[in-house]
């Protein structure tokens, strides 16, 4: 809505082709309509249009892209081979295709080819003298299949597997952990991560005893998240899941709203970033982000220990537009809303 005197003429113009403004001109108070075209990119874009000498900023989110997950991510077969099933998880309408990179893995069921579905595959007998590996690819996600040869295949009685520990509880910051896998030499195994935030620091397959290392990414959400490391072998017990729980952070601000005069101001807010777990000695780091050019972050700092207070200093420019405006400062999971009066 444009508010001005009845005798005041005005024009509109858009600085970006994907923003259309109507009407092109007029006089007095009027409703200004703008249309934003579809954003075919996955990136957020920012555009502008003008009503006389007033610039209006328009932010548009990018189009959500199709993401895919396949489980399990790995499997180990005996020398005699066998059948397996992979579950594809994605949004409805997202296309996919299953392909094998070796002739001894055949795709026997490829599901609907879009959205959620299953892929069946068959592994033929390995009559060779060495272990072999192949990959089934589904929408860029690779599933590693390992098969030992019939001639050197240990018996189930020879390959007793023990995995420890089977539970980990991690703090919010990046962590390295290790799983101990004990078995006889020559006994095969594979390991895959059940989530993108769990990374493997060691190869995803091997034989005999091993130390399997993994890493976690930083997690600053409230609450916790949980995912498995999937350790597998080709004998009757099939494998063992190692469950990893990562606890996040609890953030709070000294205030969540602020009213400012048109002349602007310089101010600060205090930030409290505590780990969910009281046993974590490291305070949660944070980053403050303003969504408007007229609210500028001038400095920010995080406390050095648990329950230390951090801070964010910021400056609010004078408002010469003549109308009230609103902006936000986002600090991880919390938001300060700033309302500034017109001149």
mmCIF file of C-alpha atoms in Angstrom, residues 66-324:
data_model
loop_
_atom_site.group_PDB
_atom_site.id
_atom_site.type_symbol
_atom_site.label_atom_id
_atom_site.label_comp_id
_atom_site.label_asym_id
_atom_site.label_seq_id
_atom_site.Cartn_x
_atom_site.Cartn_y
_atom_site.Cartn_z
ATOM 1 C CA UNK A 66 14.708 -34.002 -5.187
ATOM 2 C CA UNK A 67 16.781 -35.775 -2.533
ATOM 3 C CA UNK A 68 17.249 -39.512 -2.319
ATOM 4 C CA UNK A 69 18.106 -42.024 0.371
ATOM 5 C CA UNK A 70 18.651 -45.748 -0.123
ATOM 6 C CA UNK A 71 18.848 -48.412 2.565
ATOM 7 C CA UNK A 72 20.784 -50.423 3.275
ATOM 8 C CA UNK A 73 23.885 -48.772 1.836
ATOM 9 C CA UNK A 74 25.935 -51.995 1.817
ATOM 10 C CA UNK A 75 25.589 -55.783 2.037
ATOM 11 C CA UNK A 76 27.919 -58.786 2.104
ATOM 12 C CA UNK A 77 27.069 -62.091 0.385
ATOM 13 C CA UNK A 78 28.448 -65.582 0.722
ATOM 14 C CA UNK A 79 30.051 -67.275 -2.260
ATOM 15 C CA UNK A 80 26.764 -68.906 -3.230
ATOM 16 C CA UNK A 81 25.151 -65.509 -3.819
ATOM 17 C CA UNK A 82 21.496 -64.684 -3.183
ATOM 18 C CA UNK A 83 18.839 -62.017 -3.464
ATOM 19 C CA UNK A 84 18.484 -58.619 -1.785
ATOM 20 C CA UNK A 85 16.132 -55.660 -1.634
ATOM 21 C CA UNK A 86 16.916 -51.944 -1.473
ATOM 22 C CA UNK A 87 14.409 -49.371 -0.274
ATOM 23 C CA UNK A 88 14.342 -46.003 -2.060
ATOM 24 C CA UNK A 89 13.048 -43.013 -0.125
ATOM 25 C CA UNK A 90 12.265 -39.762 -1.966
ATOM 26 C CA UNK A 91 9.379 -37.384 -2.573
ATOM 27 C CA UNK A 92 6.462 -38.311 -4.824
ATOM 28 C CA UNK A 93 7.236 -37.584 -8.477
ATOM 29 C CA UNK A 94 11.040 -37.618 -8.059
ATOM 30 C CA UNK A 95 12.422 -39.991 -10.750
ATOM 31 C CA UNK A 96 15.127 -42.608 -10.292
ATOM 32 C CA UNK A 97 16.700 -45.589 -12.037
ATOM 33 C CA UNK A 98 18.581 -48.594 -10.626
ATOM 34 C CA UNK A 99 21.768 -49.761 -12.377
ATOM 35 C CA UNK A 100 24.477 -52.331 -11.609
ATOM 36 C CA UNK A 101 28.103 -51.772 -12.603
ATOM 37 C CA UNK A 102 28.949 -55.508 -12.822
ATOM 38 C CA UNK A 103 27.373 -58.433 -14.628
ATOM 39 C CA UNK A 104 27.171 -60.667 -11.528
ATOM 40 C CA UNK A 105 24.614 -58.307 -9.903
ATOM 41 C CA UNK A 106 21.325 -58.282 -11.778
ATOM 42 C CA UNK A 107 18.421 -55.867 -11.209
ATOM 43 C CA UNK A 108 15.282 -58.029 -11.036
ATOM 44 C CA UNK A 109 12.771 -55.473 -9.729
ATOM 45 C CA UNK A 110 13.062 -51.719 -10.265
ATOM 46 C CA UNK A 111 9.925 -50.474 -8.505
ATOM 47 C CA UNK A 112 7.881 -47.581 -9.923
ATOM 48 C CA UNK A 113 10.912 -45.530 -10.981
ATOM 49 C CA UNK A 114 9.697 -42.484 -9.091
ATOM 50 C CA UNK A 115 8.790 -41.649 -5.530
ATOM 51 C CA UNK A 116 9.187 -44.199 -2.760
ATOM 52 C CA UNK A 117 9.766 -47.801 -3.877
ATOM 53 C CA UNK A 118 11.870 -50.981 -3.709
ATOM 54 C CA UNK A 119 14.621 -52.396 -5.899
ATOM 55 C CA UNK A 120 15.248 -56.136 -5.976
ATOM 56 C CA UNK A 121 18.583 -57.559 -7.113
ATOM 57 C CA UNK A 122 20.264 -60.966 -7.472
ATOM 58 C CA UNK A 123 23.906 -61.841 -6.777
ATOM 59 C CA UNK A 124 25.256 -64.831 -8.729
ATOM 60 C CA UNK A 125 27.642 -67.488 -7.416
ATOM 61 C CA UNK A 126 31.292 -66.453 -7.001
ATOM 62 C CA UNK A 127 33.363 -69.356 -8.252
ATOM 63 C CA UNK A 128 36.571 -67.336 -8.381
ATOM 64 C CA UNK A 129 39.444 -67.265 -5.920
ATOM 65 C CA UNK A 130 39.117 -63.702 -4.586
ATOM 66 C CA UNK A 131 36.589 -61.440 -2.909
ATOM 67 C CA UNK A 132 34.737 -59.145 -5.314
ATOM 68 C CA UNK A 133 32.742 -55.947 -5.004
ATOM 69 C CA UNK A 134 30.066 -54.299 -7.106
ATOM 70 C CA UNK A 135 27.850 -51.244 -6.914
ATOM 71 C CA UNK A 136 24.145 -50.686 -7.437
ATOM 72 C CA UNK A 137 23.517 -46.998 -8.208
ATOM 73 C CA UNK A 138 20.115 -45.394 -7.633
ATOM 74 C CA UNK A 139 19.747 -41.682 -8.402
ATOM 75 C CA UNK A 140 23.410 -41.079 -7.598
ATOM 76 C CA UNK A 141 23.317 -43.061 -4.320
ATOM 77 C CA UNK A 142 25.740 -45.980 -4.399
ATOM 78 C CA UNK A 143 25.171 -49.267 -2.577
ATOM 79 C CA UNK A 144 28.298 -51.382 -2.107
ATOM 80 C CA UNK A 145 27.864 -55.173 -2.434
ATOM 81 C CA UNK A 146 30.698 -57.478 -1.339
ATOM 82 C CA UNK A 147 30.927 -61.203 -2.065
ATOM 83 C CA UNK A 148 33.503 -63.687 -0.851
ATOM 84 C CA UNK A 149 34.513 -66.624 -3.086
ATOM 85 C CA UNK A 150 33.147 -70.114 -2.510
ATOM 86 C CA UNK A 151 36.640 -71.641 -2.254
ATOM 87 C CA UNK A 152 37.809 -69.451 0.648
ATOM 88 C CA UNK A 153 34.477 -68.891 2.357
ATOM 89 C CA UNK A 154 34.847 -69.366 6.134
ATOM 90 C CA UNK A 155 32.144 -71.391 7.790
ATOM 91 C CA UNK A 156 29.695 -69.625 10.127
ATOM 92 C CA UNK A 157 31.335 -71.403 13.060
ATOM 93 C CA UNK A 158 34.688 -69.874 12.143
ATOM 94 C CA UNK A 159 33.365 -66.311 11.953
ATOM 95 C CA UNK A 160 32.027 -65.226 15.288
ATOM 96 C CA UNK A 161 31.646 -61.409 15.282
ATOM 97 C CA UNK A 162 31.640 -59.134 18.292
ATOM 98 C CA UNK A 163 30.979 -55.389 18.062
ATOM 99 C CA UNK A 164 31.521 -52.932 20.918
ATOM 100 C CA UNK A 165 30.310 -50.529 22.030
ATOM 101 C CA UNK A 166 26.872 -50.609 20.406
ATOM 102 C CA UNK A 167 25.733 -47.219 21.783
ATOM 103 C CA UNK A 168 27.361 -43.781 21.655
ATOM 104 C CA UNK A 169 26.096 -40.486 23.102
ATOM 105 C CA UNK A 170 27.846 -37.452 21.595
ATOM 106 C CA UNK A 171 27.761 -33.730 22.350
ATOM 107 C CA UNK A 172 26.848 -30.970 19.866
ATOM 108 C CA UNK A 173 30.355 -30.334 18.519
ATOM 109 C CA UNK A 174 32.190 -32.433 15.922
ATOM 110 C CA UNK A 175 33.371 -35.710 17.441
ATOM 111 C CA UNK A 176 35.430 -38.738 16.408
ATOM 112 C CA UNK A 177 34.406 -42.162 17.720
ATOM 113 C CA UNK A 178 35.647 -45.719 17.260
ATOM 114 C CA UNK A 179 33.843 -49.058 17.130
ATOM 115 C CA UNK A 180 35.780 -52.247 17.844
ATOM 116 C CA UNK A 181 34.962 -55.211 15.588
ATOM 117 C CA UNK A 182 36.478 -58.554 16.639
ATOM 118 C CA UNK A 183 36.479 -61.634 14.400
ATOM 119 C CA UNK A 184 38.880 -64.173 12.888
ATOM 120 C CA UNK A 185 41.151 -63.316 9.994
ATOM 121 C CA UNK A 186 39.488 -63.685 6.612
ATOM 122 C CA UNK A 187 35.960 -63.192 7.949
ATOM 123 C CA UNK A 188 34.358 -60.436 5.829
ATOM 124 C CA UNK A 189 32.302 -57.443 6.951
ATOM 125 C CA UNK A 190 30.987 -54.110 5.706
ATOM 126 C CA UNK A 191 29.927 -50.912 7.465
ATOM 127 C CA UNK A 192 27.752 -48.053 6.237
ATOM 128 C CA UNK A 193 26.382 -44.897 7.793
ATOM 129 C CA UNK A 194 22.652 -44.585 8.342
ATOM 130 C CA UNK A 195 22.673 -40.758 8.121
ATOM 131 C CA UNK A 196 24.495 -38.017 6.277
ATOM 132 C CA UNK A 197 25.782 -36.465 9.510
ATOM 133 C CA UNK A 198 27.716 -39.637 10.366
ATOM 134 C CA UNK A 199 30.868 -40.026 8.289
ATOM 135 C CA UNK A 200 33.197 -43.024 8.109
ATOM 136 C CA UNK A 201 36.871 -42.456 8.824
ATOM 137 C CA UNK A 202 37.887 -45.975 7.729
ATOM 138 C CA UNK A 203 37.086 -48.091 4.640
ATOM 139 C CA UNK A 204 33.550 -49.423 4.414
ATOM 140 C CA UNK A 205 34.615 -53.050 4.055
ATOM 141 C CA UNK A 206 37.270 -55.441 5.254
ATOM 142 C CA UNK A 207 38.088 -58.819 6.757
ATOM 143 C CA UNK A 208 39.191 -59.786 10.243
ATOM 144 C CA UNK A 209 39.260 -57.601 13.342
ATOM 145 C CA UNK A 210 39.273 -53.834 12.888
ATOM 146 C CA UNK A 211 38.760 -50.476 14.542
ATOM 147 C CA UNK A 212 35.995 -48.631 12.689
ATOM 148 C CA UNK A 213 36.190 -44.854 13.153
ATOM 149 C CA UNK A 214 33.424 -42.376 12.462
ATOM 150 C CA UNK A 215 32.837 -38.622 12.743
ATOM 151 C CA UNK A 216 29.778 -36.510 13.470
ATOM 152 C CA UNK A 217 28.978 -33.046 12.152
ATOM 153 C CA UNK A 218 28.076 -30.063 14.352
ATOM 154 C CA UNK A 219 24.480 -30.166 15.652
ATOM 155 C CA UNK A 220 22.919 -27.043 17.210
ATOM 156 C CA UNK A 221 19.200 -27.885 17.120
ATOM 157 C CA UNK A 222 17.229 -28.361 20.311
ATOM 158 C CA UNK A 223 16.891 -31.969 21.449
ATOM 159 C CA UNK A 224 18.889 -34.797 19.892
ATOM 160 C CA UNK A 225 19.226 -36.918 16.755
ATOM 161 C CA UNK A 226 19.936 -40.633 16.399
ATOM 162 C CA UNK A 227 21.200 -42.855 13.574
ATOM 163 C CA UNK A 228 22.954 -46.213 13.162
ATOM 164 C CA UNK A 229 26.290 -47.375 11.871
ATOM 165 C CA UNK A 230 25.286 -50.567 10.068
ATOM 166 C CA UNK A 231 27.902 -53.312 10.507
ATOM 167 C CA UNK A 232 27.054 -56.327 8.354
ATOM 168 C CA UNK A 233 28.400 -59.822 7.570
ATOM 169 C CA UNK A 234 27.059 -62.710 5.446
ATOM 170 C CA UNK A 235 26.311 -65.268 8.144
ATOM 171 C CA UNK A 236 23.113 -66.050 10.087
ATOM 172 C CA UNK A 237 23.369 -63.231 12.633
ATOM 173 C CA UNK A 238 23.541 -60.816 9.642
ATOM 174 C CA UNK A 239 25.115 -57.904 11.506
ATOM 175 C CA UNK A 240 24.906 -55.348 14.282
ATOM 176 C CA UNK A 241 23.667 -51.744 14.408
ATOM 177 C CA UNK A 242 25.770 -49.310 16.429
ATOM 178 C CA UNK A 243 23.433 -46.517 17.497
ATOM 179 C CA UNK A 244 24.832 -43.006 17.742
ATOM 180 C CA UNK A 245 22.870 -40.286 19.560
ATOM 181 C CA UNK A 246 24.015 -36.667 19.289
ATOM 182 C CA UNK A 247 22.667 -34.049 21.662
ATOM 183 C CA UNK A 248 22.192 -30.469 20.473
ATOM 184 C CA UNK A 249 22.015 -27.009 22.027
ATOM 185 C CA UNK A 250 19.534 -24.855 23.919
ATOM 186 C CA UNK A 251 19.660 -21.201 22.851
ATOM 187 C CA UNK A 252 17.966 -18.190 24.426
ATOM 188 C CA UNK A 253 18.116 -14.423 23.835
ATOM 189 C CA UNK A 254 17.920 -11.648 26.412
ATOM 190 C CA UNK A 255 14.908 -10.366 24.405
ATOM 191 C CA UNK A 256 12.971 -11.501 21.341
ATOM 192 C CA UNK A 257 11.400 -8.189 20.229
ATOM 193 C CA UNK A 258 12.454 -4.549 20.111
ATOM 194 C CA UNK A 259 10.792 -1.281 19.076
ATOM 195 C CA UNK A 260 13.110 1.405 17.702
ATOM 196 C CA UNK A 261 12.509 5.027 16.755
ATOM 197 C CA UNK A 262 12.967 6.288 13.193
ATOM 198 C CA UNK A 263 16.301 7.875 14.136
ATOM 199 C CA UNK A 264 17.893 4.419 14.570
ATOM 200 C CA UNK A 265 19.981 2.982 17.370
ATOM 201 C CA UNK A 266 23.001 0.894 18.336
ATOM 202 C CA UNK A 267 22.338 -1.922 20.778
ATOM 203 C CA UNK A 268 23.199 -5.459 21.877
ATOM 204 C CA UNK A 269 21.505 -8.665 22.894
ATOM 205 C CA UNK A 270 22.893 -11.361 25.135
ATOM 206 C CA UNK A 271 22.900 -14.926 23.848
ATOM 207 C CA UNK A 272 22.772 -18.021 26.038
ATOM 208 C CA UNK A 273 23.961 -21.213 24.342
ATOM 209 C CA UNK A 274 23.956 -24.257 26.597
ATOM 210 C CA UNK A 275 24.549 -27.861 25.507
ATOM 211 C CA UNK A 276 21.592 -30.154 26.078
ATOM 212 C CA UNK A 277 23.852 -32.389 28.141
ATOM 213 C CA UNK A 278 25.158 -30.998 31.431
ATOM 214 C CA UNK A 279 28.267 -33.173 30.995
ATOM 215 C CA UNK A 280 29.442 -31.160 27.976
ATOM 216 C CA UNK A 281 31.978 -28.492 29.091
ATOM 217 C CA UNK A 282 31.892 -26.500 25.824
ATOM 218 C CA UNK A 283 29.332 -23.739 25.358
ATOM 219 C CA UNK A 284 27.445 -23.788 22.080
ATOM 220 C CA UNK A 285 28.849 -21.444 19.449
ATOM 221 C CA UNK A 286 26.472 -19.313 17.404
ATOM 222 C CA UNK A 287 26.231 -17.062 14.378
ATOM 223 C CA UNK A 288 23.918 -14.036 14.167
ATOM 224 C CA UNK A 289 22.432 -13.093 10.783
ATOM 225 C CA UNK A 290 20.355 -10.011 9.877
ATOM 226 C CA UNK A 291 17.746 -10.271 7.112
ATOM 227 C CA UNK A 292 17.774 -6.545 6.275
ATOM 228 C CA UNK A 293 20.536 -4.223 5.081
ATOM 229 C CA UNK A 294 19.421 -1.518 7.537
ATOM 230 C CA UNK A 295 20.167 -3.775 10.519
ATOM 231 C CA UNK A 296 23.916 -4.372 10.610
ATOM 232 C CA UNK A 297 25.741 -6.834 12.862
ATOM 233 C CA UNK A 298 28.834 -5.015 14.120
ATOM 234 C CA UNK A 299 30.343 -7.718 16.358
ATOM 235 C CA UNK A 300 29.474 -10.973 18.061
ATOM 236 C CA UNK A 301 31.180 -13.291 20.529
ATOM 237 C CA UNK A 302 30.572 -16.644 22.195
ATOM 238 C CA UNK A 303 31.259 -17.562 25.812
ATOM 239 C CA UNK A 304 34.163 -19.889 26.587
ATOM 240 C CA UNK A 305 32.442 -22.384 28.877
ATOM 241 C CA UNK A 306 29.059 -23.917 29.603
ATOM 242 C CA UNK A 307 26.416 -21.348 30.622
ATOM 243 C CA UNK A 308 28.698 -18.446 29.641
ATOM 244 C CA UNK A 309 26.896 -15.531 28.008
ATOM 245 C CA UNK A 310 27.670 -14.482 24.452
ATOM 246 C CA UNK A 311 26.634 -11.232 22.795
ATOM 247 C CA UNK A 312 25.654 -9.593 19.524
ATOM 248 C CA UNK A 313 26.185 -5.875 18.867
ATOM 249 C CA UNK A 314 24.193 -4.319 16.030
ATOM 250 C CA UNK A 315 23.302 -0.963 14.490
ATOM 251 C CA UNK A 316 19.891 0.070 13.153
ATOM 252 C CA UNK A 317 20.057 2.758 10.470
ATOM 253 C CA UNK A 318 17.726 5.763 10.439
ATOM 254 C CA UNK A 319 14.390 5.128 8.702
ATOM 255 C CA UNK A 320 13.784 7.745 5.995
ATOM 256 C CA UNK A 321 11.038 5.820 4.167
ATOM 257 C CA UNK A 322 8.220 7.355 6.183
ATOM 258 C CA UNK A 323 6.631 3.963 6.916
ATOM 259 C CA UNK A 324 7.143 1.446 9.681
#
